[in-house]
mmCIF file of C-alpha atoms in Angstrom:
data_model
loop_
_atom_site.group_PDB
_atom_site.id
_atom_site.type_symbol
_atom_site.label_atom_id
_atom_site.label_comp_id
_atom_site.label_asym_id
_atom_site.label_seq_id
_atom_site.Cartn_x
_atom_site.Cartn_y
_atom_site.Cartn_z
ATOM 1 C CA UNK D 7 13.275 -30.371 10.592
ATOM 2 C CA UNK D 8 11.525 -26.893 10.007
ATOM 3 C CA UNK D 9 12.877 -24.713 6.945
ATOM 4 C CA UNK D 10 14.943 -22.029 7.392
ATOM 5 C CA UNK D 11 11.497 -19.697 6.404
ATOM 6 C CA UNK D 12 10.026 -21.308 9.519
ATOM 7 C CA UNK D 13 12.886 -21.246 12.030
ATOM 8 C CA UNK D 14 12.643 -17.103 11.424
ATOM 9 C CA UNK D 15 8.687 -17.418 11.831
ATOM 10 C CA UNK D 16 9.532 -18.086 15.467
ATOM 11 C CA UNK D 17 11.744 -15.108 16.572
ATOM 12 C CA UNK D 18 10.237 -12.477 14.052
ATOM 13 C CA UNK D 19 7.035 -11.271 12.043
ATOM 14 C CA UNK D 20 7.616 -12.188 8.474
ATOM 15 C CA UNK D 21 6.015 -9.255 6.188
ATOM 16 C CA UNK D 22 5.995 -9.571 2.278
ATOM 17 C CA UNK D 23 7.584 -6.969 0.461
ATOM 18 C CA UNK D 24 5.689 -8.047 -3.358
ATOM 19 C CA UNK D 25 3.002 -7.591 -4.871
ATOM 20 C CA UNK D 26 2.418 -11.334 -5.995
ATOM 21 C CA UNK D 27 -0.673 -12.286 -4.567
ATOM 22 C CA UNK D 28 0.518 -15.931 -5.023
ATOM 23 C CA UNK D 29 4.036 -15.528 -3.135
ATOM 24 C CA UNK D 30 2.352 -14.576 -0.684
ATOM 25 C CA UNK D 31 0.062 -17.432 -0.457
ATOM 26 C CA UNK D 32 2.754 -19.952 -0.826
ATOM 27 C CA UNK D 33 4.936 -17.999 2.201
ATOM 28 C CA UNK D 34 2.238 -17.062 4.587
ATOM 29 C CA UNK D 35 3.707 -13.727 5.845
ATOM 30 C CA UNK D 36 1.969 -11.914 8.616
ATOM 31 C CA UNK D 37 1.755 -8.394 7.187
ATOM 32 C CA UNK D 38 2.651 -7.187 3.579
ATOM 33 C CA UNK D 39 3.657 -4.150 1.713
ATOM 34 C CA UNK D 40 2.908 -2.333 -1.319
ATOM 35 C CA UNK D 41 4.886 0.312 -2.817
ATOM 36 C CA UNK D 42 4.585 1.785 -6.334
ATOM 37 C CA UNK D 43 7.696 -0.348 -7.553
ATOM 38 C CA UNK D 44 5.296 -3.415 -6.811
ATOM 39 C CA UNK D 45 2.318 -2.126 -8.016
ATOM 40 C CA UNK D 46 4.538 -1.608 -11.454
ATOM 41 C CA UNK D 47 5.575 -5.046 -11.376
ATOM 42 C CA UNK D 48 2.125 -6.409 -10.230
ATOM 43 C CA UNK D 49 0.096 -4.264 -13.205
ATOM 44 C CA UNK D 50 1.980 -6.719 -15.857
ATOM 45 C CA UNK D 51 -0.031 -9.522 -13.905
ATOM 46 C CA UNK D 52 -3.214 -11.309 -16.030
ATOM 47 C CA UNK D 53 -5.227 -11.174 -12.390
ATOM 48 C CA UNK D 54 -4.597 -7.546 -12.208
ATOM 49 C CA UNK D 55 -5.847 -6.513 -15.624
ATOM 50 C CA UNK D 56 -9.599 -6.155 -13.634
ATOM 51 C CA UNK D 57 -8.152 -4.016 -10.741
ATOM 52 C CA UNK D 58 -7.151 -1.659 -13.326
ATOM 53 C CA UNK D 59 -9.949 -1.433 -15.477
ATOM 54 C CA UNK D 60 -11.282 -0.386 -12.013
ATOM 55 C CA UNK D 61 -9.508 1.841 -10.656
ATOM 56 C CA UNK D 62 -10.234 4.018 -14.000
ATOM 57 C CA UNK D 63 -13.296 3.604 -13.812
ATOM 58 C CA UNK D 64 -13.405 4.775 -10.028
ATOM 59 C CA UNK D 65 -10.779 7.938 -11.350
ATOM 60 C CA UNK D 66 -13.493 8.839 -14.763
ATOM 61 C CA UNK D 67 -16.487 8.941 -12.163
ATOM 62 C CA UNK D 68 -14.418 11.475 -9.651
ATOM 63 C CA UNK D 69 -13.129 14.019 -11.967
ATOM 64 C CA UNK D 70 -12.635 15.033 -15.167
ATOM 65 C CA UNK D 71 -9.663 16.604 -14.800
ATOM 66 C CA UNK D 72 -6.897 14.141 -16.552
ATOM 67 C CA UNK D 73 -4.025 14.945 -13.699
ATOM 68 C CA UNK D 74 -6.558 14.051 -11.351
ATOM 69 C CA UNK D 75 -7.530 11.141 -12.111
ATOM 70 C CA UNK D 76 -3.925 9.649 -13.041
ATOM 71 C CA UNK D 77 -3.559 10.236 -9.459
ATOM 72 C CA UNK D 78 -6.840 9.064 -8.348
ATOM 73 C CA UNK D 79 -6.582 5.421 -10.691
ATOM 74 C CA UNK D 80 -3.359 4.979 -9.100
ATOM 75 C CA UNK D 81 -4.266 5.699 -5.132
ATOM 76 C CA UNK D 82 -7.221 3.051 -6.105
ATOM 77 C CA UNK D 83 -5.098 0.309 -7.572
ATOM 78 C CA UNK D 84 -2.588 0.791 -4.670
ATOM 79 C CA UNK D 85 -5.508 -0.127 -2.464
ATOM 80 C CA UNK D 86 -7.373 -2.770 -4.579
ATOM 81 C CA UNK D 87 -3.704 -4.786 -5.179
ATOM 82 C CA UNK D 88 -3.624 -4.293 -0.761
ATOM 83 C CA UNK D 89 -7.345 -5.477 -0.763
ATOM 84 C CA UNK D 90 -6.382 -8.392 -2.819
ATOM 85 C CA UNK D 91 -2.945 -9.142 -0.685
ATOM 86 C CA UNK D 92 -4.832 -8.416 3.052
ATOM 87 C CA UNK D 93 -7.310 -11.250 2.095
ATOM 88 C CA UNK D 94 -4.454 -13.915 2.034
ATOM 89 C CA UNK D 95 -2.405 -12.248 5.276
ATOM 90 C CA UNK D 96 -3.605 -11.978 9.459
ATOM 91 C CA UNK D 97 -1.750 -9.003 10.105
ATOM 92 C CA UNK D 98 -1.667 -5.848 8.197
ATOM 93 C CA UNK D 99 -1.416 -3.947 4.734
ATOM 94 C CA UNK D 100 1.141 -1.143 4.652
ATOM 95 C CA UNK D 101 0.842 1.099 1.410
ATOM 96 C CA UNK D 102 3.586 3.851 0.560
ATOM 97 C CA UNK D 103 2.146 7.192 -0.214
ATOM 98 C CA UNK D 104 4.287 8.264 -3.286
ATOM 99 C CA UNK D 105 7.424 9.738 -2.527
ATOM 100 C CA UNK D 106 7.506 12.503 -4.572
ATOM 101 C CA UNK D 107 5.201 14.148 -2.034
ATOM 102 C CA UNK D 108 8.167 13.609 0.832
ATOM 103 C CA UNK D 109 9.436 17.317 1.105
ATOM 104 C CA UNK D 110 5.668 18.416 1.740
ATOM 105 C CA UNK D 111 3.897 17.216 4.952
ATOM 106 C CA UNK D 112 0.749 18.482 4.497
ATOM 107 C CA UNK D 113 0.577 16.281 0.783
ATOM 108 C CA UNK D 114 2.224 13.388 2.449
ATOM 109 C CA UNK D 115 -0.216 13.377 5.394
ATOM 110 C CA UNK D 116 -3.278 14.335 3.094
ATOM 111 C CA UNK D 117 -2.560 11.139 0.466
ATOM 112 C CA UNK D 118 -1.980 9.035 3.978
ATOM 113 C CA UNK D 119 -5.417 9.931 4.593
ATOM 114 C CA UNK D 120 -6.854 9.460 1.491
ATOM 115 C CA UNK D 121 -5.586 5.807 1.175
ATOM 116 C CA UNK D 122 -6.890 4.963 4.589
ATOM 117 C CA UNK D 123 -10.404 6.551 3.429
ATOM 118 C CA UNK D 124 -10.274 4.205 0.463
ATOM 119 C CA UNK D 125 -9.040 1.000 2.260
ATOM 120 C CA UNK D 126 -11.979 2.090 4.656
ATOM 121 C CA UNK D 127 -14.676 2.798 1.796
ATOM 122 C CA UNK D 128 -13.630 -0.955 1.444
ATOM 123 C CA UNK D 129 -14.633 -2.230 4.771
ATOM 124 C CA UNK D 130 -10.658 -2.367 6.053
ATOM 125 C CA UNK D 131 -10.661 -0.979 9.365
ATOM 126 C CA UNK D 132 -7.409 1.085 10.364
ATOM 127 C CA UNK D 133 -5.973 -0.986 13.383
ATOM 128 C CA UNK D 134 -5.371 -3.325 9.752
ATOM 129 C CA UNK D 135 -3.398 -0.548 7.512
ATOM 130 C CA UNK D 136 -0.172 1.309 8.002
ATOM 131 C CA UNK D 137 0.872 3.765 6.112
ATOM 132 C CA UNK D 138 4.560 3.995 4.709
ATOM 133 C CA UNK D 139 5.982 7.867 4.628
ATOM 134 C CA UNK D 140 9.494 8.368 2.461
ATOM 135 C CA UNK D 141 12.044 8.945 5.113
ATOM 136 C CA UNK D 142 12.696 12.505 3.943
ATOM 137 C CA UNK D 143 9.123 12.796 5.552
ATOM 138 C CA UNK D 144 10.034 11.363 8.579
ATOM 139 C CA UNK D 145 12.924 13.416 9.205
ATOM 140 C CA UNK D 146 11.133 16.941 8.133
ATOM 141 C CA UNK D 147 8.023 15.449 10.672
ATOM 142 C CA UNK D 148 10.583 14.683 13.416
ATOM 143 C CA UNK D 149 12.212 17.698 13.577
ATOM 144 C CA UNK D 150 9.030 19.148 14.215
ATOM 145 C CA UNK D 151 8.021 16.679 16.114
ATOM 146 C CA UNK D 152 10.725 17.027 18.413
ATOM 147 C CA UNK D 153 11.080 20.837 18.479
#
């Protein structure tokens, strides 16, 4: 008899919410998500010590201001943790842009883009990315959107 896991793999797309590279190897999800939470969680991981060391290397050569490239080491791991994930999933990568950008649209959608630049700079093509918006986003977008 199939496990409960694989019963739902036949109505629904399973997508891992962790950052555990080896969860999702063991549960074979479709897509996967990152979101700074994870990344938090993930950064305590042995495999991830390299991922950081490069991502501040990648934020030292692009600036020199420090605020800069806090920001710039952390839109890099977000994408080298979804690099690492994508290689174990068929589907697609979904990365939050932080959410402390979600009562300005023009940041949100300016950090959306720089994350897909990166995961491109990376050889990930977009039809294999999403990016996740905080609702507030949504809801500010919508209206005008809709208006």
């Amino acid at each position: 008899m199939a496990s409960l896991l694989e019963q739902l793999k036949t109505m629904t797309t399973i997508v891992a919410d962790t950052g555990e590279v080896e969860a999702i190897k063991t549960l074979k999800p479709v897509d996967a998500t990152t979101n700074p939470s994870l990344l938090l969680k993930a950064s305590t991981l042995p495999q991830c010590e390299p991922m950081i060391a490069e991502a501040i290397a990648y934020a030292k050569a692009n600036s020199s201001d420090k605020d800069q490239q806090i920001e710039d080491a952390v839109d890099k791991l977000a994408v080298l943790v979804g690099l690492e994930i994508q290689k174990h999933i068929p589907g697609r990568i979904s990365t939050e842009v932080d959410a402390s950008l979600s009562f300005n649209i023009d940041k949100m959608v300016t950090k959306g883009k720089k994350i897909i630049s990166l995961y491109n700079e990376a050889g990930v093509t977009n039809d294999r990315v999403l990016i996740k918006l905080a609702s507030t986003c949504f809801l500010l977008c919508w209206g005008q959107w809709t208006s």
